[in-house]
Amino acid sequence: MDSAPKVVGIVAEYDPFHLGHKKQVLKAKQSADYVVCIISCAFSQRGSAHMFSTHTRAHMALASGADLVLGLPYSFGCAQANRFAMGGVSALNSLGVVTHLCFGVEEELLPVLGSATDAIKSKEYDKLFVESLSGGVSSAKAHGIALSQLINSEDSNSLNAPNFILGLCYIKALQDIKSDIVPLPISRRGDYHKGNDISAPSASIIRKKLLTGDTDFLKTALPPESYGIAIKAYNEGYYHKPQALDYALIAKILSSNSEELTNTPEISEGLEYRIMDCALSANSRDTLISLIKTKRYPYTRIDRALSHILVGLNNENCPDKPNYVRLLGFRNSAAPLLSAISKDMPLISRPARNKDLMMKEDMFSEQLWQIGAGECPKRAYEEQVVII
Amino acid sequence: MDSAPKVVGIVAEYDPFHLGHKKQVLKAKQSADYVVCIISCAFSQRGSAHMFSTHTRAHMALASGADLVLGLPYSFGCAQANRFAMGGVSALNSLGVVTHLCFGVEEELLPVLGSATDAIKSKEYDKLFVESLSGGVSSAKAHGIALSQLINSEDSNSLNAPNFILGLCYIKALQDIKSDIVPLPISRRGDYHKGNDISAPSASIIRKKLLTGDTDFLKTALPPESYGIAIKAYNEGYYHKPQALDYALIAKILSSNSEELTNTPEISEGLEYRIMDCALSANSRDTLISLIKTKRYPYTRIDRALSHILVGLNNENCPDKPNYVRLLGFRNSAAPLLSAISKDMPLISRPARNKDLMMKEDMFSEQLWQIGAGECPKRAYEEQVVII
């Protein structure tokens, strides 16, 4: 390449990779040489384990156009919006090759993105955010509340739309780390996650349908090349069953003491006692969350906290920024991009051989994922880098 | 009562309480004022969780004639023959009221019980037993090998029959603690556990049949009054499902380090590494045991070791003799017996209120049992003493 290539980064989950995801990748590709996706691994940003495996999801993304797919370390992949965004953005920045960051923003909120971006730079915003958060709402809602007090929006209620908030978090993270990466917001339908648009259903609706055995629905909701990968995994039973680890979680909580729980991210201010107490009355993760949930402790915070307990994540193992990323897969044609990546950011493709790189939670969370798929834990170490 | 009553003790499991058990209780009652049974609690002597709950099993025994049913602490109830017998015998002895100990011995081995009893008193026996054990056979087999070298028996191969060995262990334990309790061996059919006698199938065959939904078989194999209790529990789904804790076990092993495992009873000499290694290739407890099993490490030792890992038992929490027993149930007519029991032996009926009595493993194993039955863990604290 004569000049530095244009490389667009995307932070995502792809569980599974659907038509909306493909649309975004193709849009990014229109003006880019390469598209690099960084995804959460065994456990999702919202908390519980992904349905499809880390490598299956990477494979789906590559098949539908991504050039390189990386994996976010567990403590960033399973984290509230701020940390998830900081993990993805700073990892992409550390690669030294990414020039743009593409993210979808609800169509109706695109007009206020500019003023919202200005707003989140202010100290007033930070103050309002922390105030809202300590009032006991979710991270996304706290962002929405802070924003609604600083900008004029005709639709202030929708300011806490998940993708809009994530977008703002990306922009804020880029600013915080003084990155040269250019934000590239693109329009997405606001009702996507609510599932009103049956021509492009959300990933959660696709998973729900698939768990009822509806493979026809899967076929219409995924790009054909991703569908082939997803249906193969599904037919082989190679997917995490939603309740598979419920008893393991409850047993783990019952055998933990309050000190261990207090030292777990997202658990503080007495939540540890509430979790231990509610575990006595729960025979499933769903029941447990519904028992713990209050205005002060929103669902996703609890969901993530429970995964952290199960995985054994503690506050000491949570660096501010990822110090490695996982190499999940790439297109052969992306070889020049791979070789241009900064050597300062380790790309780990064989985790078992890198025990010194704080990958304990990463690999244990992958083992847990495999157990919940009915597989032997060692399969977590056997997954090959996907090359197409 | 004018003179001290004759009280017969029985050490048992009753999972479920079947026709053979009733026969033994009735035989003991013929010459006794009271029959006191002491049973393993949530986990069986052989290792894995019982199918029927601790209190359901106590209820079955009471309904069919037992006067008082006690629970052995976990570290004795889930233990090799020597320790199981010592736990049961010394707990019964500590009550201060038990005069006789009744146990079944295979019919064909009754003639050699006398010489076997003499043999096990010798130092030579201890030496031969330890030698055999270190050669890598099960505890029962090691007893059988030691015996066969010291006594003449026409059927030396059957000297390691489980109930014969347990009987000898009871006698030895009585001697070791210098108890006045009189051994009362009674004849039982030798082929009982092999299930050849369909008129009195073994507990393991009954459980297997029941797990296939065969309730007719249950009806013919249990005394009517015990059947009513068992079928109620079964129909309510109140029984531990055999694979329910498999993932919890594998996750627990994967998150343990070798020090923790080495400090677990029945784990030593490198077994900890073998367990950790094999766990990577297992997606069930059965598979895991089959992978770990060698001539050196017999099935039941591994089965118990795995339960100890799950329950979190460590070597420090294993006293030589029980310092409490659980009060599971009694007949109203046994009130005089209850009040005559020595105050030196605490009878715990409400475990939650006795946190200082080393009951951690007892209650956690009960919670695990409840989880595996699909119940909330708190039910472990809610079970009432059965009074009939």
Coordinates of C-alpha atoms in Angstrom, one line a residue, chain B residues 47-381:
Chain B
G47 CA -20.1 -40.4 47.0
S48 CA -22.8 -38.7 45.0
A49 CA -26.0 -37.1 46.3
H50 CA -28.8 -39.2 47.6
M51 CA -31.9 -39.4 45.4
F52 CA -34.4 -38.9 48.3
S53 CA -33.9 -36.0 50.7
T54 CA -32.5 -36.5 54.2
H55 CA -35.9 -35.9 55.8
T56 CA -37.8 -38.0 53.3
R57 CA -35.5 -41.0 54.1
A58 CA -35.9 -40.4 57.8
H59 CA -39.7 -40.3 57.3
M60 CA -39.7 -43.6 55.4
A61 CA -37.7 -45.3 58.2
L62 CA -40.0 -43.9 60.9
A63 CA -43.1 -44.9 59.0
S64 CA -41.8 -48.5 58.8
G65 CA -40.9 -48.9 62.4
A66 CA -37.8 -47.0 63.4
D67 CA -38.3 -45.0 66.6
L68 CA -35.6 -42.3 66.2
V69 CA -33.7 -41.3 63.1
L70 CA -30.5 -39.3 63.4
G71 CA -28.2 -37.8 60.7
L72 CA -24.5 -38.3 60.4
P73 CA -22.4 -35.2 59.8
Y74 CA -21.3 -34.9 56.1
S75 CA -17.6 -35.8 56.7
F76 CA -18.7 -39.2 58.1
G77 CA -21.7 -39.9 56.0
C78 CA -19.8 -39.4 52.8
A79 CA -16.6 -41.4 53.7
Q80 CA -14.9 -44.7 53.2
A81 CA -16.2 -47.7 55.1
N82 CA -13.8 -47.3 58.1
R83 CA -14.8 -43.7 58.7
F84 CA -18.4 -44.1 57.9
A85 CA -18.6 -47.0 60.4
M86 CA -16.6 -45.1 63.1
G87 CA -18.9 -42.1 62.6
G88 CA -22.1 -44.1 63.0
V89 CA -20.9 -46.3 65.8
S90 CA -19.3 -43.6 67.9
A91 CA -22.3 -41.3 67.5
L92 CA -24.6 -44.1 68.6
N93 CA -22.3 -44.8 71.5
S94 CA -22.2 -41.2 72.6
L95 CA -25.9 -41.1 72.9
G96 CA -25.5 -43.2 76.1
V97 CA -28.6 -45.2 75.5
V98 CA -27.8 -47.7 72.7
T99 CA -27.2 -51.2 73.9
H100 CA -27.0 -53.2 70.7
L101 CA -25.8 -52.6 67.1
C102 CA -27.7 -54.5 64.4
F103 CA -26.2 -55.0 60.9
G104 CA -26.8 -57.3 58.1
V105 CA -24.1 -59.7 57.0
E106 CA -24.2 -61.8 53.8
E107 CA -25.7 -65.2 54.8
E108 CA -22.9 -67.2 53.5
L109 CA -20.3 -65.2 55.4
L110 CA -22.0 -65.4 58.8
P111 CA -20.0 -68.5 59.7
V112 CA -16.6 -66.7 59.3
L113 CA -17.7 -63.5 61.1
G114 CA -16.2 -64.8 64.4
S115 CA -12.8 -65.6 63.0
A116 CA -12.9 -62.4 60.9
T117 CA -13.6 -60.4 64.1
D118 CA -10.6 -62.0 65.8
A119 CA -8.5 -61.3 62.7
I120 CA -9.2 -57.6 62.5
K121 CA -8.1 -57.1 66.1
S122 CA -4.5 -58.1 65.1
K123 CA -1.7 -55.8 64.2
E124 CA -1.0 -58.0 61.2
Y125 CA -4.4 -57.2 59.9
D126 CA -3.8 -53.4 60.0
K127 CA -0.5 -54.0 58.2
L128 CA -2.0 -56.1 55.5
F129 CA -4.9 -53.6 55.1
V130 CA -2.7 -50.6 54.7
E131 CA -0.4 -52.6 52.2
S132 CA -3.4 -53.6 50.1
L133 CA -4.8 -50.0 50.2
S134 CA -1.6 -48.5 49.0
G135 CA -1.5 -51.0 46.2
G136 CA -4.5 -49.1 44.8
V137 CA -7.7 -50.9 45.6
S138 CA -10.8 -49.7 47.2
S139 CA -11.1 -49.7 51.0
A140 CA -13.6 -52.6 50.9
K141 CA -11.3 -54.7 48.7
A142 CA -8.3 -53.9 50.9
H143 CA -10.2 -55.3 53.9
G144 CA -11.1 -58.4 51.8
I145 CA -7.5 -59.0 50.8
A146 CA -6.2 -58.6 54.4
L147 CA -8.9 -60.9 55.7
S148 CA -8.3 -63.6 53.1
Q149 CA -4.7 -63.9 54.2
L150 CA -5.7 -64.3 57.9
I151 CA -8.7 -66.5 57.9
N152 CA -9.9 -69.7 56.2
S153 CA -12.9 -69.2 54.1
E154 CA -14.4 -71.4 51.5
D155 CA -15.4 -68.3 49.6
S156 CA -12.5 -65.9 50.1
N157 CA -13.6 -63.9 47.0
S158 CA -16.7 -62.7 48.7
L159 CA -14.8 -61.5 51.8
N160 CA -15.0 -58.0 50.4
A161 CA -18.8 -58.0 50.1
P162 CA -19.7 -54.5 51.1
N163 CA -22.0 -55.3 54.0
F164 CA -19.6 -57.9 55.5
I165 CA -16.8 -55.3 55.5
L166 CA -19.1 -52.6 56.9
G167 CA -20.1 -55.1 59.6
L168 CA -16.4 -55.8 60.5
C169 CA -15.8 -52.0 60.5
Y170 CA -18.6 -51.6 63.0
I171 CA -17.2 -54.3 65.2
K172 CA -13.7 -52.8 65.0
A173 CA -15.0 -49.3 65.7
L174 CA -16.8 -50.6 68.8
Q175 CA -13.6 -52.1 70.0
D176 CA -11.5 -49.0 69.2
I177 CA -13.8 -46.8 71.3
K178 CA -14.1 -49.5 74.0
S179 CA -17.9 -49.4 73.7
D180 CA -20.3 -51.6 75.6
I181 CA -22.6 -51.8 72.7
V182 CA -23.2 -55.5 71.7
P183 CA -22.8 -56.3 68.0
L184 CA -26.0 -58.0 66.6
P185 CA -25.2 -59.4 63.1
I186 CA -28.2 -60.7 61.3
S187 CA -28.3 -62.7 58.1
R188 CA -29.0 -61.0 54.8
R189 CA -29.0 -62.5 51.3
G190 CA -25.6 -62.2 49.7
D191 CA -27.0 -61.5 46.2
Y192 CA -29.0 -58.6 47.4
H193 CA -26.9 -55.9 45.8
K194 CA -26.5 -57.8 42.6
G195 CA -30.3 -57.6 42.3
N196 CA -30.8 -61.3 41.5
D197 CA -33.5 -61.6 44.1
I198 CA -36.3 -59.7 42.4
S199 CA -38.5 -60.1 45.5
A200 CA -36.1 -57.7 47.4
P201 CA -34.3 -55.5 44.9
S202 CA -31.4 -53.3 46.1
A203 CA -31.8 -49.6 46.6
S204 CA -29.7 -48.8 43.6
I205 CA -31.9 -50.9 41.3
I206 CA -35.0 -49.3 42.8
R207 CA -33.5 -45.8 42.1
K208 CA -32.6 -46.7 38.5
K209 CA -36.0 -48.1 37.8
L210 CA -37.7 -45.0 39.3
L211 CA -35.6 -42.7 37.2
T212 CA -37.1 -44.3 34.1
G213 CA -40.5 -43.5 35.6
D214 CA -41.2 -47.1 36.8
T215 CA -43.4 -46.3 39.8
D216 CA -45.0 -49.8 39.7
F217 CA -41.6 -51.3 40.6
L218 CA -41.3 -48.8 43.5
K219 CA -44.6 -50.0 44.8
T220 CA -43.6 -53.6 45.0
A221 CA -40.1 -52.9 46.4
L222 CA -41.0 -50.7 49.3
P223 CA -43.1 -51.4 52.4
P224 CA -46.5 -49.7 51.8
E225 CA -46.0 -47.0 54.4
S226 CA -42.6 -46.0 53.0
Y227 CA -43.9 -46.2 49.5
G228 CA -46.5 -43.6 50.2
I229 CA -43.8 -41.2 51.3
A230 CA -41.4 -42.0 48.5
I231 CA -44.1 -41.7 45.7
K232 CA -45.3 -38.4 47.1
A233 CA -41.7 -37.0 47.0
Y234 CA -41.3 -38.4 43.5
N235 CA -44.5 -37.1 42.1
E236 CA -43.7 -33.6 43.5
G237 CA -40.3 -33.8 41.8
Y238 CA -38.8 -33.5 45.2
Y239 CA -35.8 -35.7 44.4
H240 CA -32.2 -35.0 43.4
K241 CA -31.7 -35.3 39.7
P242 CA -28.5 -37.4 39.0
Q243 CA -26.8 -35.0 36.6
A244 CA -28.1 -31.7 38.1
L245 CA -24.8 -30.6 39.7
D246 CA -22.4 -31.9 37.0
Y247 CA -21.7 -28.5 35.5
A248 CA -21.4 -26.9 39.0
L249 CA -18.8 -29.6 39.8
I250 CA -16.8 -29.2 36.7
A251 CA -16.8 -25.4 37.0
K252 CA -15.7 -25.7 40.7
I253 CA -12.8 -28.0 39.8
L254 CA -11.7 -25.6 37.0
S255 CA -11.7 -22.7 39.3
S256 CA -9.8 -24.5 42.1
N257 CA -6.1 -24.6 42.5
S258 CA -4.0 -27.6 43.3
E259 CA -3.5 -26.5 47.0
E260 CA -7.2 -26.4 47.6
L261 CA -7.7 -29.9 46.1
T262 CA -4.7 -31.4 48.0
N263 CA -6.3 -30.2 51.2
T264 CA -9.4 -32.2 50.4
P265 CA -10.0 -35.6 52.0
E266 CA -9.3 -38.6 49.8
I267 CA -7.2 -36.5 47.5
S268 CA -3.4 -36.9 47.6
E269 CA -0.4 -38.3 45.8
G270 CA -1.1 -36.4 42.6
L271 CA -4.8 -37.2 42.3
E272 CA -5.4 -33.4 42.5
Y273 CA -3.6 -32.9 39.1
R274 CA -5.3 -35.9 37.6
I275 CA -8.7 -34.5 38.6
M276 CA -7.9 -31.0 37.2
D277 CA -6.5 -32.4 34.0
C278 CA -9.4 -34.8 33.4
A279 CA -12.0 -32.1 34.2
L280 CA -10.9 -30.4 30.9
S281 CA -12.1 -33.4 29.0
A282 CA -15.4 -34.0 30.8
N283 CA -18.9 -32.7 30.3
S284 CA -20.4 -34.8 33.0
R285 CA -19.6 -36.3 36.4
D286 CA -19.8 -39.9 35.0
T287 CA -17.3 -39.1 32.2
L288 CA -15.1 -37.3 34.7
I289 CA -14.9 -40.3 37.0
S290 CA -14.3 -42.7 34.1
L291 CA -11.4 -40.6 33.0
I292 CA -9.9 -40.3 36.4
K293 CA -10.4 -43.9 37.4
T294 CA -7.3 -46.2 37.6
K295 CA -6.4 -49.3 39.5
R296 CA -4.8 -46.9 42.0
Y297 CA -7.9 -44.7 42.4
P298 CA -11.1 -46.7 42.5
Y299 CA -14.5 -45.3 41.5
T300 CA -16.0 -44.7 44.9
R301 CA -12.9 -42.9 46.2
I302 CA -13.1 -40.5 43.2
D303 CA -16.8 -40.2 43.6
R304 CA -16.5 -39.1 47.2
A305 CA -13.5 -36.8 46.4
L306 CA -15.6 -35.0 43.8
S307 CA -18.4 -34.4 46.3
H308 CA -15.8 -33.1 48.8
I309 CA -14.6 -30.6 46.2
L310 CA -18.1 -29.5 45.5
V311 CA -19.1 -29.3 49.1
G312 CA -15.7 -27.6 50.0
L313 CA -14.8 -30.1 52.7
N314 CA -11.2 -29.8 53.8
N315 CA -8.9 -31.9 56.0
E316 CA -9.1 -29.5 58.9
N317 CA -12.9 -30.0 59.1
C318 CA -12.7 -33.7 59.6
P319 CA -12.7 -34.6 63.3
D320 CA -12.0 -38.2 64.3
K321 CA -15.5 -38.6 65.7
P322 CA -18.8 -36.7 65.3
N323 CA -19.3 -34.0 67.9
Y324 CA -23.0 -33.6 67.1
V325 CA -25.7 -35.5 65.2
R326 CA -28.7 -34.2 63.5
L327 CA -32.1 -35.0 64.9
L328 CA -34.2 -35.9 61.8
G329 CA -37.3 -37.5 63.3
F330 CA -38.8 -39.7 66.0
R331 CA -41.9 -41.5 67.0
N332 CA -44.0 -39.8 69.7
S333 CA -43.6 -43.0 71.6
A334 CA -39.9 -42.5 71.7
A335 CA -40.0 -39.4 73.9
P336 CA -38.6 -41.3 77.0
L337 CA -35.7 -42.4 74.8
L338 CA -35.0 -38.9 73.6
S339 CA -35.0 -37.5 77.1
A340 CA -32.6 -40.2 78.2
I341 CA -30.0 -39.3 75.6
S342 CA -26.7 -37.9 77.0
K343 CA -26.5 -34.2 76.9
D344 CA -22.9 -34.5 75.9
M345 CA -24.0 -35.3 72.3
P346 CA -25.8 -32.3 70.8
L347 CA -28.8 -33.2 68.7
I348 CA -29.2 -30.5 66.1
S349 CA -32.7 -30.1 64.7
R350 CA -32.4 -26.5 63.5
P351 CA -29.0 -26.3 61.8
A352 CA -29.2 -22.6 60.8
R353 CA -29.1 -21.6 64.4
N354 CA -26.0 -23.6 65.2
K355 CA -23.4 -22.0 62.9
D356 CA -20.6 -22.6 65.5
L357 CA -20.9 -26.4 65.4
M358 CA -18.9 -27.1 62.3
M359 CA -22.0 -27.6 60.3
K360 CA -20.9 -25.6 57.3
E361 CA -20.4 -28.6 55.1
D362 CA -23.6 -30.3 56.4
M363 CA -25.8 -27.4 55.5
F364 CA -24.0 -26.5 52.2
S365 CA -24.4 -30.2 51.1
E366 CA -28.1 -30.0 52.0
Q367 CA -28.3 -26.7 50.0
L368 CA -26.6 -28.4 47.1
W369 CA -29.0 -31.3 47.4
Q370 CA -32.0 -28.9 47.2
I371 CA -30.5 -27.1 44.2
G372 CA -30.2 -30.5 42.4
A373 CA -33.8 -31.2 43.2
G374 CA -34.8 -27.9 41.5
E375 CA -35.7 -26.4 44.9
C376 CA -34.5 -23.1 46.5
P377 CA -31.5 -23.7 48.8
K378 CA -33.4 -22.3 51.8
R379 CA -35.5 -25.4 51.9
A380 CA -32.5 -27.0 53.5
Y381 CA -33.2 -24.9 56.6

